[in-house]
C-alpha cells in the first residue's frame, strides 16, 4: 500500500514545551503541565505533513529525568518502531537534559527509522512560545525519508542537531543548542528539511548496546574540577559505590596533581576514570598533559561529561578492560 502521509508517533515526557505560566511575559513557570493532546492541538497544519498519534510517557521537568524513564522510553521506541506502519518517532522533552536522553537513545534504539527529539525554551503560555513550531519541524524531520539512519537527532529553533554533538549553551535563549565540535546535521525551516551531514559515530542499529539489562545501571559520578580541587572528592565517590568517575576537567581534561594521584590509585584498583572537560567545546586527547597510559585513564574524546557518564554506565554492564572502554569512546 502506498501511503499519502507518513505515520509519526509522538512520545511526550514533559518539559517547558508542556509548561504553563501564570503570566505570558514573566519568567516563572511550571514544566510538564500540558498533556500530549493539548500540545498537538497547538500546532497548526500538522495533519498536512503527517498522520500523528502518540502517548504520554511521563510529564516532568527534565531535571527529574531518570535512567528508569530513559530505559522505559528506549524500550517503548524499539517496540513502536517494530510496527511496519510507523515511519518515525518524535519525543518531546525538557531541554535541561535532552542531550543526555538523546545520546542514551542513540546508543540503545536499534532501528534506522527516525527518532527526533524536541522541546522548547518558552512555556506554552509565553508570548512567542517556540514549542509549536519546534514540534511541527520535529514531525517534518521524522517524516522525511532522508532522516533515516542518521541516529537520534534534536530539532530546536530551525536547527537539526546530532545526539552526539549537541549541547545546551544558554540558560534562557531559544538559540541555546549548538553542535560546537562537528557542526549541525541540517536545518528545518517551516517544515522544509535540508541535511548537511550524517553521523560520524556508531549509533542505533550499529550500536552494541541494548536495553536488555536490569536497573540500576552501574554508578558513575561526575566530579567538576576547579582550582585547588579537593582530591578526596574522588575517595568519597568510590566509597559511595561508583564504579567509574568522569572528571569534568579544566582545559584539556586536566585536574591538579593531588587529584591525578588519587584517581590513578583508584584506576589501578579497577575504577574507570574518564577525563572529560568542563570547557564547552573541543576534544580531550590522550597523553597531552596527563600521562594516561601510565595512570590507566580513559579520555572522553568528543563527549562532554554528561554524555561520557552515559557511555561509561552502559559500557560497565559487561566486563571490559580500560583499552576496550577507550575504544568505545572513539567509536560512539
Ligand atoms: N527545567 C526544564 C526542563 O528541562 C526547563 C528546560 C526546558 O524544557 O526548556 O524540563
XYZ file of C-alpha atoms and ligand atoms in Angstrom:
342
model
C 0.000 0.000 0.000
C 1.360 3.448 -0.893
C 0.633 5.895 1.904
C -0.052 9.517 1.142
C 1.195 10.665 4.569
C 3.804 9.178 6.925
C 2.724 7.901 10.347
C 4.579 9.611 13.165
C 4.176 8.562 16.779
C 4.808 11.198 19.472
C 6.032 10.211 22.928
C 5.642 13.086 25.370
C 7.774 13.354 28.504
C 7.112 16.940 29.702
C 9.483 19.904 29.831
C 8.906 23.557 29.087
C 7.183 22.682 25.815
C 4.422 21.346 28.087
C 4.913 24.133 30.641
C 2.384 26.692 31.813
C 2.907 30.065 33.484
C 0.660 32.475 35.355
C 1.805 35.282 33.033
C 2.750 35.328 29.344
C 5.612 37.786 29.919
C 7.191 36.730 33.232
C 9.914 34.137 33.697
C 8.343 31.848 36.361
C 6.510 28.727 35.150
C 5.994 25.032 35.840
C 7.287 22.359 33.443
C 5.234 19.345 32.397
C 1.654 20.677 32.696
C 0.111 20.177 29.230
C -0.667 16.694 28.043
C 0.118 15.417 24.587
C -3.368 16.131 23.177
C -3.172 19.808 24.206
C 0.346 20.086 22.810
C -0.617 18.655 19.437
C -3.716 20.867 19.259
C -1.485 23.956 19.485
C 0.342 23.052 16.252
C -1.459 24.254 13.111
C -1.326 22.208 9.887
C 0.308 19.166 11.461
C -2.224 16.990 9.647
C -0.873 18.353 6.328
C 2.552 16.748 6.830
C 1.885 13.512 8.762
C -0.671 11.329 10.467
C 0.202 11.965 14.091
C -0.755 9.945 17.116
C 1.003 9.469 20.407
C 1.040 8.952 24.132
C 2.326 10.379 27.357
C 5.331 8.555 28.836
C 5.693 10.877 31.839
C 5.153 14.589 32.475
C 8.183 16.017 34.229
C 10.750 18.783 34.057
C 13.761 17.061 32.521
C 15.878 17.851 35.599
C 13.946 14.857 37.009
C 14.750 12.544 34.094
C 15.981 9.174 35.373
C 17.527 6.066 33.861
C 14.332 4.228 34.755
C 12.338 6.583 32.482
C 15.050 6.640 29.772
C 15.050 2.829 29.738
C 11.257 2.696 29.536
C 11.355 5.255 26.718
C 14.008 3.349 24.729
C 12.074 0.073 25.116
C 8.846 1.819 24.044
C 10.574 3.299 20.971
C 12.052 -0.060 19.937
C 8.659 -1.735 20.335
C 6.812 1.041 18.419
C 9.306 1.128 15.544
C 8.865 -2.593 15.003
C 5.355 -1.800 13.742
C 5.540 -1.609 9.992
C 3.024 1.240 9.735
C 5.081 3.588 11.968
C 7.550 5.686 9.974
C 9.166 7.699 12.745
C 9.069 8.845 16.351
C 9.082 12.291 17.926
C 9.946 12.613 21.616
C 9.070 15.847 23.414
C 11.407 16.543 26.329
C 12.678 19.297 28.601
C 15.797 20.978 27.313
C 17.871 20.688 30.516
C 18.797 17.036 29.960
C 17.587 16.461 26.382
C 21.205 15.927 25.254
C 21.595 13.081 27.750
C 18.388 11.293 26.758
C 19.190 11.854 23.056
C 22.627 10.270 23.480
C 21.211 7.410 25.579
C 18.615 6.676 22.859
C 21.300 6.977 20.171
C 23.036 4.048 21.869
C 20.016 1.909 22.776
C 17.438 2.327 19.984
C 18.015 -0.475 17.483
C 16.241 0.771 14.362
C 17.163 3.109 11.499
C 13.741 4.794 11.369
C 13.995 8.431 12.508
C 13.825 9.263 16.226
C 13.603 13.027 16.622
C 13.531 14.878 19.912
C 12.284 18.390 20.511
C 11.413 20.778 23.296
C 11.117 24.498 23.825
C 12.695 27.255 25.842
C 9.456 29.190 26.389
C 6.409 27.661 28.079
C 3.218 27.158 26.080
C 1.631 30.252 27.644
C 4.515 32.653 26.799
C 4.447 35.404 24.187
C 6.041 33.841 21.063
C 6.139 30.341 22.541
C 8.654 28.338 20.492
C 7.147 24.901 21.219
C 4.533 24.619 18.438
C 6.952 25.417 15.576
C 9.624 23.156 17.103
C 7.090 20.322 17.268
C 5.924 20.997 13.705
C 9.545 20.940 12.484
C 10.359 17.802 14.501
C 7.423 15.966 12.887
C 8.579 17.206 9.454
C 12.077 15.792 10.063
C 10.708 12.488 11.428
C 8.526 12.220 8.306
C 11.424 12.872 5.919
C 12.852 9.662 4.358
C 16.306 11.346 4.346
C 16.255 11.351 8.165
C 16.727 7.568 8.253
C 19.939 6.050 9.618
C 21.394 9.341 10.889
C 20.946 8.427 14.545
C 18.800 10.245 17.094
C 18.501 13.959 16.343
C 17.245 17.011 18.236
C 15.259 19.677 16.396
C 15.133 23.108 18.029
C 14.950 26.637 16.661
C 15.144 25.564 12.978
C 18.321 23.520 13.573
C 18.842 19.751 13.376
C 21.497 18.500 15.800
C 23.008 15.026 16.167
C 22.700 13.381 19.597
C 26.472 13.007 19.812
C 27.257 16.643 19.095
C 24.613 18.880 20.632
C 24.862 20.705 23.904
C 22.774 23.303 25.727
C 24.740 26.555 25.912
C 22.357 29.208 27.218
C 20.000 29.058 30.194
C 17.159 31.042 28.589
C 17.697 31.798 24.884
C 15.757 29.972 22.156
C 19.119 29.649 20.360
C 20.532 27.555 23.191
C 21.628 24.377 21.373
C 24.888 24.219 19.475
C 26.870 21.378 17.961
C 30.216 23.047 18.581
C 32.753 20.371 17.590
C 31.292 18.809 14.449
C 28.518 21.202 13.408
C 24.852 20.921 12.514
C 23.263 17.871 10.948
C 20.922 20.157 8.996
C 18.209 22.790 9.133
C 14.422 22.741 9.021
C 12.603 25.927 8.120
C 8.797 25.761 8.409
C 8.976 22.047 7.700
C 11.497 22.292 4.788
C 14.267 19.866 5.706
C 17.868 20.183 4.492
C 20.607 17.788 5.652
C 24.312 18.692 5.572
C 25.866 15.547 7.011
C 25.310 12.128 8.561
C 26.605 10.842 11.879
C 30.362 10.355 12.250
C 29.900 7.811 15.041
C 28.227 4.443 15.580
C 24.613 4.666 16.688
C 21.228 2.923 16.837
C 21.321 -0.108 14.525
C 25.155 -0.469 14.588
C 25.322 0.077 18.345
C 26.230 -2.902 20.508
C 24.208 -1.502 23.431
C 20.684 -2.681 24.148
C 18.048 -2.175 26.826
C 18.392 -5.773 27.911
C 19.609 -5.079 31.458
C 18.302 -4.791 34.989
C 18.256 -1.412 36.688
C 20.012 0.283 38.357
C 22.805 0.906 35.897
C 26.333 0.853 37.372
C 27.016 4.041 39.296
C 29.238 6.598 37.549
C 29.778 10.018 39.126
C 30.891 13.291 37.576
C 33.371 15.434 39.508
C 33.825 19.044 38.417
C 37.481 20.052 38.505
C 38.476 23.543 39.617
C 41.435 25.420 41.067
C 42.540 23.740 44.287
C 40.125 20.845 43.754
C 39.932 18.632 46.873
C 41.249 15.169 45.807
C 39.141 13.416 48.449
C 36.014 14.005 46.323
C 37.299 11.029 44.332
C 37.557 8.889 47.511
C 34.035 9.968 48.514
C 32.643 8.908 45.189
C 34.274 5.470 45.255
C 33.213 4.920 48.857
C 29.576 5.539 47.771
C 29.832 2.763 45.194
C 30.936 4.491 41.985
C 32.491 2.025 39.545
C 33.501 4.842 37.269
C 34.226 8.551 37.599
C 34.085 11.171 34.888
C 36.251 14.158 35.682
C 34.843 17.345 34.150
C 38.424 18.544 33.921
C 39.716 22.033 33.339
C 41.035 22.720 29.849
C 42.063 19.538 28.063
C 40.616 17.338 30.816
C 43.099 18.430 33.489
C 42.996 18.279 37.287
C 45.533 19.114 39.977
C 48.378 16.779 40.948
C 46.659 15.555 44.138
C 43.548 14.570 42.186
C 45.613 12.830 39.484
C 47.343 10.816 42.207
C 44.024 9.876 43.869
C 42.430 8.986 40.510
C 45.462 6.905 39.432
C 45.354 4.903 42.676
C 41.705 4.017 42.060
C 42.316 3.305 38.360
C 44.863 0.675 39.459
C 42.155 -0.895 41.644
C 39.765 -1.185 38.683
C 37.733 2.049 38.934
C 37.260 3.516 35.450
C 38.486 7.116 35.337
C 37.413 9.121 32.298
C 38.905 12.543 31.662
C 36.350 14.852 30.010
C 36.289 18.650 30.078
C 34.228 21.364 31.727
C 35.045 23.522 28.666
C 32.005 23.605 26.346
C 33.851 22.859 23.116
C 36.879 20.879 21.923
C 38.130 17.341 22.369
C 40.081 15.733 25.217
C 43.187 13.972 23.905
C 45.238 11.124 25.383
C 48.637 11.794 26.942
C 48.620 15.554 26.307
C 49.444 16.978 29.756
C 48.430 13.858 31.671
C 50.160 10.506 31.176
C 47.025 8.445 30.569
C 48.983 5.344 29.582
C 50.890 5.342 32.877
C 47.864 6.142 35.059
C 45.369 3.885 33.281
C 42.956 6.733 32.441
C 40.464 6.941 29.589
C 39.748 10.135 27.644
C 36.266 11.184 26.564
C 37.417 12.429 23.135
C 34.406 14.496 21.920
C 31.886 13.623 24.625
C 31.005 16.152 27.293
C 30.935 14.897 30.910
C 27.177 14.145 30.994
C 27.323 12.039 27.822
C 30.637 10.415 28.810
C 28.904 9.254 32.010
C 26.114 7.602 29.990
C 28.526 5.767 27.693
C 30.535 4.538 30.686
C 27.412 3.384 32.574
C 26.319 1.290 29.599
C 29.877 0.072 28.954
C 30.175 -1.196 32.540
C 27.218 -3.546 32.070
C 29.735 -6.119 30.923
C 33.350 -6.779 31.923
C 35.762 -4.717 29.795
C 39.371 -3.583 30.020
C 40.360 0.084 30.080
C 41.598 -0.239 26.486
C 38.236 -1.624 25.398
C 36.387 1.237 27.091
C 38.756 3.768 25.472
C 37.918 2.254 22.082
C 34.206 2.781 22.776
C 34.878 6.488 23.368
C 36.418 6.740 19.895
C 33.618 4.752 18.256
C 30.417 6.142 19.816
N 13.852 22.554 33.537
C 13.029 22.473 32.389
C 13.177 21.128 31.685
O 14.228 20.706 31.288
C 13.305 23.658 31.585
C 14.023 23.448 30.350
C 13.151 23.406 29.130
O 12.404 22.484 28.878
O 13.334 24.365 28.402
O 12.195 20.465 31.554
